Short mmCIF file of N, CA, C and O in Angstrom, two decimals:
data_model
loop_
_atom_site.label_atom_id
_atom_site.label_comp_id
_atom_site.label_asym_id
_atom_site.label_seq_id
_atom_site.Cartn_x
_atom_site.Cartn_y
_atom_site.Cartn_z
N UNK O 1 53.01 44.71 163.94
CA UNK O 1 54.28 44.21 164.44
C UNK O 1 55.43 44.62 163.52
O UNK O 1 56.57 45.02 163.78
N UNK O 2 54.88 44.44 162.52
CA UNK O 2 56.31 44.89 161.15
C UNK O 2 56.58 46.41 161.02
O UNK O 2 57.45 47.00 160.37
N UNK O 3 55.60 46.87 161.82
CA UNK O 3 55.55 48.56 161.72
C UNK O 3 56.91 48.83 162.62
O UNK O 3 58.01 49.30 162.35
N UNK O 4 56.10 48.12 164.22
CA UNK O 4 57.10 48.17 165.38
C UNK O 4 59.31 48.05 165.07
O UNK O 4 60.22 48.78 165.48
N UNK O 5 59.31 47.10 164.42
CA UNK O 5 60.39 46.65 163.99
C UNK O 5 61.09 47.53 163.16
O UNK O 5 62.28 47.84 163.30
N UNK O 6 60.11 48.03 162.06
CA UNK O 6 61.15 49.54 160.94
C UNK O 6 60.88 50.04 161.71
O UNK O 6 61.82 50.84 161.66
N UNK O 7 60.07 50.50 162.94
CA UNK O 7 60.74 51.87 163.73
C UNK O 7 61.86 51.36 164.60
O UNK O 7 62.79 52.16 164.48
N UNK O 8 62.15 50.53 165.31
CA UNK O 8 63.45 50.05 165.87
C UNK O 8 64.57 50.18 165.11
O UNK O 8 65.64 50.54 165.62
N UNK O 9 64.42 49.82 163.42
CA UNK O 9 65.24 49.95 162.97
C UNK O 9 65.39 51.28 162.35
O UNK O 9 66.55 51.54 162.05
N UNK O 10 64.89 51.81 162.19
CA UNK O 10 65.31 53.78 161.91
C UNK O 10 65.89 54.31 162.64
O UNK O 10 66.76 55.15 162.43
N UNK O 11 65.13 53.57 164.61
CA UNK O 11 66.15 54.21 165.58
C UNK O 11 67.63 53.83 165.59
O UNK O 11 68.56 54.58 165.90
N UNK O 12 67.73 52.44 165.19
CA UNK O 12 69.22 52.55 165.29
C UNK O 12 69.83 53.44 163.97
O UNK O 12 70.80 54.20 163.98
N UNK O 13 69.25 53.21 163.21
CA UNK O 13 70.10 53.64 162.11
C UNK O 13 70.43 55.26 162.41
O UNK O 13 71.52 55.80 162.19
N UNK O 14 68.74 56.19 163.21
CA UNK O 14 69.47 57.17 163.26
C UNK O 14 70.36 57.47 164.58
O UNK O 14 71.17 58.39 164.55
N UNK O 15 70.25 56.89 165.39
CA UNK O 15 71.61 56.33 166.27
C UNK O 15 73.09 56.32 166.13
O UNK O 15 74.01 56.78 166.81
N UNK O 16 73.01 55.63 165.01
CA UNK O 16 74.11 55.55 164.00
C UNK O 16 74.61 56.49 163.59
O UNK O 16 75.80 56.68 163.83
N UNK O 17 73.84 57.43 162.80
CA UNK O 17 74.49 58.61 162.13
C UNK O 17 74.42 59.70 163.10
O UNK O 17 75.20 60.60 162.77
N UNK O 18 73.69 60.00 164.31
CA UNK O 18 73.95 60.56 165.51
C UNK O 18 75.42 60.33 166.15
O UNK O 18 76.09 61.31 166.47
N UNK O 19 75.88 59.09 166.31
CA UNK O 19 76.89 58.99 166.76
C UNK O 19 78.40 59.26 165.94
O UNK O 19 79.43 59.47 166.58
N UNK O 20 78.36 59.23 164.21
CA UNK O 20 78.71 59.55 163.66
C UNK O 20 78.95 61.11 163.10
O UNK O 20 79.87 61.49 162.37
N UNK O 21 77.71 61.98 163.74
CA UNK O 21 78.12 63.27 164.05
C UNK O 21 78.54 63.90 164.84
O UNK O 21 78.99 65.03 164.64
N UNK O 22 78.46 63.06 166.48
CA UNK O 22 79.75 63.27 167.36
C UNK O 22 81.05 63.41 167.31
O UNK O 22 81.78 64.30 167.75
N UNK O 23 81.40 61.83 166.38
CA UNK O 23 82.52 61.65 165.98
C UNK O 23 83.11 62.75 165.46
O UNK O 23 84.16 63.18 165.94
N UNK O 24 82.51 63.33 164.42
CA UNK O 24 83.04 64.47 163.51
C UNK O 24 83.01 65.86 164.57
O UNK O 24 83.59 66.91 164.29
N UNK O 25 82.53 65.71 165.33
CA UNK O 25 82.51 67.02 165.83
C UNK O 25 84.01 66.75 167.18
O UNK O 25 84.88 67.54 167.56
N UNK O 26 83.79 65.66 167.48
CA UNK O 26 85.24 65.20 168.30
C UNK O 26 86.05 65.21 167.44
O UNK O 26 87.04 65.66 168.01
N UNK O 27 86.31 65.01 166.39
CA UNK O 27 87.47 65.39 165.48
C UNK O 27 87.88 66.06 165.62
O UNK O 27 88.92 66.09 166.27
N UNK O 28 87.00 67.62 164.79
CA UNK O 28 87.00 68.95 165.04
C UNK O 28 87.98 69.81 166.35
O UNK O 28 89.00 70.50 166.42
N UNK O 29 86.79 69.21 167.37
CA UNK O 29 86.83 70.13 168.12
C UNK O 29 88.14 69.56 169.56
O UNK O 29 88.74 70.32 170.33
N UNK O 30 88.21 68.21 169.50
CA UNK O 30 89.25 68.09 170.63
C UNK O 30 90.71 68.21 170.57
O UNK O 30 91.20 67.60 169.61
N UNK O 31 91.40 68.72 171.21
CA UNK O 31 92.45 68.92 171.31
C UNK O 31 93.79 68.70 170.73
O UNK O 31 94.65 69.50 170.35
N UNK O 32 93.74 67.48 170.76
CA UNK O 32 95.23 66.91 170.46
C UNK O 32 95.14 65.29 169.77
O UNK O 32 94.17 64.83 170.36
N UNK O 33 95.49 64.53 169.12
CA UNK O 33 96.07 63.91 168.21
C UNK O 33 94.82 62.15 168.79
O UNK O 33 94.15 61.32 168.17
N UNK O 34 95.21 62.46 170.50
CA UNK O 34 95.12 61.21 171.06
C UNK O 34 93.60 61.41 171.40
O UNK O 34 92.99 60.37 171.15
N UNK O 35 92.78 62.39 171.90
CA UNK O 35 91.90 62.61 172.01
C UNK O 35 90.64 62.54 171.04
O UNK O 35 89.50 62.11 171.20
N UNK O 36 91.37 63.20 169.84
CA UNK O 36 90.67 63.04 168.28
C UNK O 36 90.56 61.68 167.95
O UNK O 36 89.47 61.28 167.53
N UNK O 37 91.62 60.79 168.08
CA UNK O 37 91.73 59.20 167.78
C UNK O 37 90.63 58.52 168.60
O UNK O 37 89.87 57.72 168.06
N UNK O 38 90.53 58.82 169.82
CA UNK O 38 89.42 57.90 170.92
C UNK O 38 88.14 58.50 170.12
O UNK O 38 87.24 57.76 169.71
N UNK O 39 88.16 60.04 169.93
CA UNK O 39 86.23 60.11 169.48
C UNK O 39 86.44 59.71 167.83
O UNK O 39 85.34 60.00 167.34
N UNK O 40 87.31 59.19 166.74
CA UNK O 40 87.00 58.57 166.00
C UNK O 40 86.30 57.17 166.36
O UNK O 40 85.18 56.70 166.18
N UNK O 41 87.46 56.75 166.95
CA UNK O 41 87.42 55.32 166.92
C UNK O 41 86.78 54.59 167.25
O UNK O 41 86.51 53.52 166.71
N UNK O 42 86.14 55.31 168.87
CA UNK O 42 84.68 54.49 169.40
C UNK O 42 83.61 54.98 169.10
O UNK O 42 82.72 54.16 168.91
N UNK O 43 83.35 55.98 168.98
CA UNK O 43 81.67 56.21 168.44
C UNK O 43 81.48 56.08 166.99
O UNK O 43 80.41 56.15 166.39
N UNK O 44 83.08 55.78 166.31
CA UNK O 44 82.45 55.56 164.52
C UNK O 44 82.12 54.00 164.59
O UNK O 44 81.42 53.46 163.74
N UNK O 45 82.79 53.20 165.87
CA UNK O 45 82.54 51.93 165.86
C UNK O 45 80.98 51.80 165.94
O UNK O 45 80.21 51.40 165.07
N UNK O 46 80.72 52.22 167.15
CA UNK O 46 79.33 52.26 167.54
C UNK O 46 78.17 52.72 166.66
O UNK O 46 77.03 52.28 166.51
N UNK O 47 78.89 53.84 166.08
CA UNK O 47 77.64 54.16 164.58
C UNK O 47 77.86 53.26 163.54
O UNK O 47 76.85 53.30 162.84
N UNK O 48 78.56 52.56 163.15
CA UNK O 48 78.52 51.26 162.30
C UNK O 48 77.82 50.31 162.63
O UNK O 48 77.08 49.77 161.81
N UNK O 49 77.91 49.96 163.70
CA UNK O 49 77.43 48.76 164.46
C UNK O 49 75.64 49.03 164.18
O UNK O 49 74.77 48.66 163.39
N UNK O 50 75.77 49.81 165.22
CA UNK O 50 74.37 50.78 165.48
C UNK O 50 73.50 50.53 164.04
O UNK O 50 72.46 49.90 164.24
N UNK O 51 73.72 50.90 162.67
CA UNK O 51 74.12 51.29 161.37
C UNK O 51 73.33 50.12 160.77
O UNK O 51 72.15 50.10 160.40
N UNK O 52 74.22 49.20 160.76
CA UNK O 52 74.22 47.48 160.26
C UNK O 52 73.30 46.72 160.67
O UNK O 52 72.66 45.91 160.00
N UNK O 53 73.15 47.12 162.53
CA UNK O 53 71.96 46.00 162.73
C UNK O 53 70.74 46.81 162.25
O UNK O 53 69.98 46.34 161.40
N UNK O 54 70.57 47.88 162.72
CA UNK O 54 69.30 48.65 162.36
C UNK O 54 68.88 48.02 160.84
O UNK O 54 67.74 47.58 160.66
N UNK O 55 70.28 48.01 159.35
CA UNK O 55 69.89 47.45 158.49
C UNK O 55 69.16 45.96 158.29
O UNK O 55 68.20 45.61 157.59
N UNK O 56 69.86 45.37 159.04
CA UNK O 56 69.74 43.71 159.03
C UNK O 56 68.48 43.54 159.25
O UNK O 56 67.78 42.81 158.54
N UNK O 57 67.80 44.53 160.79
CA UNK O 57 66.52 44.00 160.93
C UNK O 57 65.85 44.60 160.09
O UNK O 57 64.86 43.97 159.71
N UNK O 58 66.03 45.85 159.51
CA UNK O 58 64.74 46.05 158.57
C UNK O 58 64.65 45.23 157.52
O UNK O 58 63.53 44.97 157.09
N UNK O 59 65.77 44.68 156.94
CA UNK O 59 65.46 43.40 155.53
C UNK O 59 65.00 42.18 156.08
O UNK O 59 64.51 41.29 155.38
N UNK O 60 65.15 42.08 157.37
CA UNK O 60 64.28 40.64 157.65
C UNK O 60 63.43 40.84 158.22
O UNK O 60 62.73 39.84 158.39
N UNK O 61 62.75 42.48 159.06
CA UNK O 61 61.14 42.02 158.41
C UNK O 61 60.59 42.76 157.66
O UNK O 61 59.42 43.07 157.87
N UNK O 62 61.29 43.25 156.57
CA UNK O 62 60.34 43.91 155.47
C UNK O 62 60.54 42.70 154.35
O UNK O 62 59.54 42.32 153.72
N UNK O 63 61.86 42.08 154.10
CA UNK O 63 61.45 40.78 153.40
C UNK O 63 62.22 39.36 153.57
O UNK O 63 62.61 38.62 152.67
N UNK O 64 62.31 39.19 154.91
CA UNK O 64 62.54 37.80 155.66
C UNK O 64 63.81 37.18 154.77
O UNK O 64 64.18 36.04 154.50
N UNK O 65 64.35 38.61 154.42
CA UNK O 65 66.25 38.21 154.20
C UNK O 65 67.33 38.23 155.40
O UNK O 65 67.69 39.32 155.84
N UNK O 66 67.55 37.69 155.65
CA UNK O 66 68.54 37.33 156.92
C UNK O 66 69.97 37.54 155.75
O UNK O 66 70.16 37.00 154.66
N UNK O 67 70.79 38.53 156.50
CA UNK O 67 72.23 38.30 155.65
C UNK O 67 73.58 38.53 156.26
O UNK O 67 74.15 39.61 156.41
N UNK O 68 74.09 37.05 156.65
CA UNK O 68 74.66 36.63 157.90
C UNK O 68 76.22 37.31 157.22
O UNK O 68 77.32 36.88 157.57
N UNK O 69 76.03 38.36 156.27
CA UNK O 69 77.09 39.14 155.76
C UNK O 69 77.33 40.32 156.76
O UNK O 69 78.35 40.86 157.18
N UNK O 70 75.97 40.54 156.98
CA UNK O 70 76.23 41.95 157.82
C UNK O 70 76.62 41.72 159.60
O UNK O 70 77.12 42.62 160.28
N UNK O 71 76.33 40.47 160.09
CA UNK O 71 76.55 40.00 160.80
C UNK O 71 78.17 39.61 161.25
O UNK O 71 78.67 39.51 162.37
N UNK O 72 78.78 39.42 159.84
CA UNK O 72 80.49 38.87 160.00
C UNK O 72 80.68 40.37 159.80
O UNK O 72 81.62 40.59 160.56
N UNK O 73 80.35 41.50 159.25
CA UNK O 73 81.32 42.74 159.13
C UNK O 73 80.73 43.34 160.15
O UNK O 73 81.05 44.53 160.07
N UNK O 74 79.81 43.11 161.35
CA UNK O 74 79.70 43.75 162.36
C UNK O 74 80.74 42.95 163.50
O UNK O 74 81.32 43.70 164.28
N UNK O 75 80.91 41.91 163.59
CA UNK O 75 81.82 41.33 163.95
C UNK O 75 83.29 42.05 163.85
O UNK O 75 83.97 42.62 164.71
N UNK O 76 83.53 41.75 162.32
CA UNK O 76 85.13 42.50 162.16
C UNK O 76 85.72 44.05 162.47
O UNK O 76 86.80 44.61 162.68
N UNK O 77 84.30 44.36 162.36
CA UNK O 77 84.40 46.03 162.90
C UNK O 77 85.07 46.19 164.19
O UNK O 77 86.14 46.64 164.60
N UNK O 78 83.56 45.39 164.90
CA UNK O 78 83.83 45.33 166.39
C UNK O 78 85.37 45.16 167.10
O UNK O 78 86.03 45.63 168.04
N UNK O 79 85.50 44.10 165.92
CA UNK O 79 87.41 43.27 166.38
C UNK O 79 88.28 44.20 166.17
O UNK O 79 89.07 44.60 167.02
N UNK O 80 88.17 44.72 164.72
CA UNK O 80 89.69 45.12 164.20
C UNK O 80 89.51 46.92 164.52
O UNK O 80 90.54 47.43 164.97
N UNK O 81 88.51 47.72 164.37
CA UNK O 81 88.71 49.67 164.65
C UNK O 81 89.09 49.96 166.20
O UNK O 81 89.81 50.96 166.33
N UNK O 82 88.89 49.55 166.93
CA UNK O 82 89.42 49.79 168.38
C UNK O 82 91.10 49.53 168.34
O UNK O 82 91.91 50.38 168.71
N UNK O 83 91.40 48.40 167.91
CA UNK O 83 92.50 48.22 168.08
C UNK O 83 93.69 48.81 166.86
O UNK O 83 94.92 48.81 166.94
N UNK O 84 92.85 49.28 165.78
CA UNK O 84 93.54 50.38 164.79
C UNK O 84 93.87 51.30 165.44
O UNK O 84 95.04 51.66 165.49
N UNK O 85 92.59 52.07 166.31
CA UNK O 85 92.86 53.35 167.14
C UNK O 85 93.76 53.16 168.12
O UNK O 85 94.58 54.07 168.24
N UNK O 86 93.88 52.00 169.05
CA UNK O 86 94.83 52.04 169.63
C UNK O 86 96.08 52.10 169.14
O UNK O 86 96.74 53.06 169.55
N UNK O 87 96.80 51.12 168.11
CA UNK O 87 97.79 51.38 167.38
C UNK O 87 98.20 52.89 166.84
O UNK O 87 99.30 53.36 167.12
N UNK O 88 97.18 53.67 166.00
CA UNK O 88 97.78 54.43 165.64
C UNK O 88 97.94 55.38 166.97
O UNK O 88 98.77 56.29 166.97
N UNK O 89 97.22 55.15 167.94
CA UNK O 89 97.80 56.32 169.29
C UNK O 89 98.82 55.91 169.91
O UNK O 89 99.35 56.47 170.87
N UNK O 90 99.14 54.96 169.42
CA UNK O 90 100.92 53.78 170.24
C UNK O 90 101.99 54.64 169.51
O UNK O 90 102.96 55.17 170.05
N UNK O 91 101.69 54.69 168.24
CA UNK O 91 102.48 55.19 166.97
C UNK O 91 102.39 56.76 167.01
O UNK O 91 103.32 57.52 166.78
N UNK O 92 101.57 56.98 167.23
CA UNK O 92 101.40 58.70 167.73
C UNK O 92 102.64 59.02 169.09
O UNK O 92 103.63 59.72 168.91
N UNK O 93 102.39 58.52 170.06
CA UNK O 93 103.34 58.50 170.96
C UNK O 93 104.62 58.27 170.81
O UNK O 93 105.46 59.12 171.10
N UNK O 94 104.88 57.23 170.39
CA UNK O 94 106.17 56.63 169.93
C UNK O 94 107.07 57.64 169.04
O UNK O 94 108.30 57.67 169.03
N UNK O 95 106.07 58.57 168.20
CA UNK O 95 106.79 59.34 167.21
C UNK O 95 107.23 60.57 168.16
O UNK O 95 108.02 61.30 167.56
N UNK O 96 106.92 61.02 169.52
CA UNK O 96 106.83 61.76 170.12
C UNK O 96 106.11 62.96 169.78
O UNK O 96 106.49 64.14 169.78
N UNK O 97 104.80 62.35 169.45
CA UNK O 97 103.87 63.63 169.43
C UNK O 97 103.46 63.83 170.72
O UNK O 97 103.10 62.91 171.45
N UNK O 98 103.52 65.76 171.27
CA UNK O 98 102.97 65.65 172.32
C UNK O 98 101.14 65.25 172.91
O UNK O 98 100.14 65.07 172.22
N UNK O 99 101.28 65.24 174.27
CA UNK O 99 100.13 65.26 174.33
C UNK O 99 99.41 66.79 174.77
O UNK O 99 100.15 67.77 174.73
N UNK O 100 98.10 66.96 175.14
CA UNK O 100 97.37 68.16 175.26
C UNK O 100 98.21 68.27 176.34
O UNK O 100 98.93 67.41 176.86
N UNK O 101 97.93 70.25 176.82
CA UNK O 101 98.58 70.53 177.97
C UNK O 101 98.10 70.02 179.26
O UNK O 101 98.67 69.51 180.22
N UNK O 102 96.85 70.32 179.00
CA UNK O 102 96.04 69.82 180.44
C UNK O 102 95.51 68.08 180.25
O UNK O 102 94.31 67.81 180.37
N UNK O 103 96.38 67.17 180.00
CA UNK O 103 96.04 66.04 180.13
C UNK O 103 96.46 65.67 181.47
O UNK O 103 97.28 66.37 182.05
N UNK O 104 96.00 64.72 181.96
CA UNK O 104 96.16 64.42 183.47
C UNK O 104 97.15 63.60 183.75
O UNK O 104 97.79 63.82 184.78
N UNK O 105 97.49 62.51 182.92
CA UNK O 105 98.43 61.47 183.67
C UNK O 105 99.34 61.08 182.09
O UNK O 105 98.83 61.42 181.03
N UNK O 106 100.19 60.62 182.10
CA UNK O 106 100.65 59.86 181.40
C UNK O 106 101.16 58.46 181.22
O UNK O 106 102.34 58.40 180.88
N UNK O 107 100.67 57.58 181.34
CA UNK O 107 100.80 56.18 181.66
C UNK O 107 101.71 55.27 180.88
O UNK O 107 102.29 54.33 181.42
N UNK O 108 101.84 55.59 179.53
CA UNK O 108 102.84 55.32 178.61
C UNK O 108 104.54 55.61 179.47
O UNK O 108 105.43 54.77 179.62
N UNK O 109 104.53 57.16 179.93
CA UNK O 109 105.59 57.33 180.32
C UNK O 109 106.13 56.69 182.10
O UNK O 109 107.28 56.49 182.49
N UNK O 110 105.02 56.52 182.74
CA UNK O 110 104.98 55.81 183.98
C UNK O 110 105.64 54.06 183.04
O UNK O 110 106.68 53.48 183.34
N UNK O 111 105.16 53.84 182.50
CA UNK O 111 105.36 52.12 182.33
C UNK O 111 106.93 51.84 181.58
O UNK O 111 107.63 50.82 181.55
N UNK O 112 107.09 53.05 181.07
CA UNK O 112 108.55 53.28 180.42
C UNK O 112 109.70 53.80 181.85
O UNK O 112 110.87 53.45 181.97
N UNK O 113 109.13 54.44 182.52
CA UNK O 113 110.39 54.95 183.26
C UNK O 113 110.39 53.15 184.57
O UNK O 113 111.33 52.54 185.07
N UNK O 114 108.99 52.92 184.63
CA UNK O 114 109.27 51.66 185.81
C UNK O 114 109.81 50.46 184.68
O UNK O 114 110.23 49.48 185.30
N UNK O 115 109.88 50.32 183.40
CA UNK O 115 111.11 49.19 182.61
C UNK O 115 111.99 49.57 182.67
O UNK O 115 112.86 48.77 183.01
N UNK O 116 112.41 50.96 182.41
CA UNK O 116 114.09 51.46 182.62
C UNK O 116 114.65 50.98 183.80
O UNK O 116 115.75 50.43 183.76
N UNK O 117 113.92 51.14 185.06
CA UNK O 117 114.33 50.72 186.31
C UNK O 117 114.08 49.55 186.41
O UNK O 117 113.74 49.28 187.57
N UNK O 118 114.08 48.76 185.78
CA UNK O 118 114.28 47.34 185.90
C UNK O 118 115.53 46.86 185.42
O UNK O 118 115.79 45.66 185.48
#
């Protein structure tokens, strides 16, 4: 059974750093400012997450440490990096960085021109 469990937890962990080499490669390789920000922001979330529990369970059953530490910073992760990324892509915009050429819609500028007309 304790075997079963460190392999659950290797899978997440390498889960984790799988998703963390997406990230980097969405860095790299996408386009423009706002695009790079989304593949930071959610798959580094997700490889943290991913990351932490994989840790948690292997110390409680390789030695029945429970550490309700990793539990509150999977929490704060969860809360506070999404909404960093969103900010800094608010602030990206705002500064008038453009966006890619072939982006499809712009919704920022739809919600700005229907307040003007108010």
């Amino acid at each position: 059974m304790i075997e079963t469990i460190k392999f659950i937890a290797g899978i997440l962990i390498l889960l984790g750093a799988f998703l963390f080499l997406a990230s980097t490669f969405g860095v790299i390789r996408l386009p423009d400012v706002y695009t790079r920000n989304h593949a930071a922001s959610k798959s580094t979330t997700l490889g943290v997450i991913s990351i932490l529990i994989g840790t948690c369970i292997y110390f409680y059953a390789q030695h029945g440490h429970f550490n309700s530490r990793l539990i509150l910073a999977i929490f704060f992760i969860l809360l506070t990096a999404p909404v960093a990324g969103h900010l800094i892509s608010r602030a990206a915009y705002n500064t008038n960085v453009k966006l890619w050429k072939n982006s499809g819609e712009d919704d920022l500028e739809k919600a700005r021109m229907a307040k003007e007309k108010e």
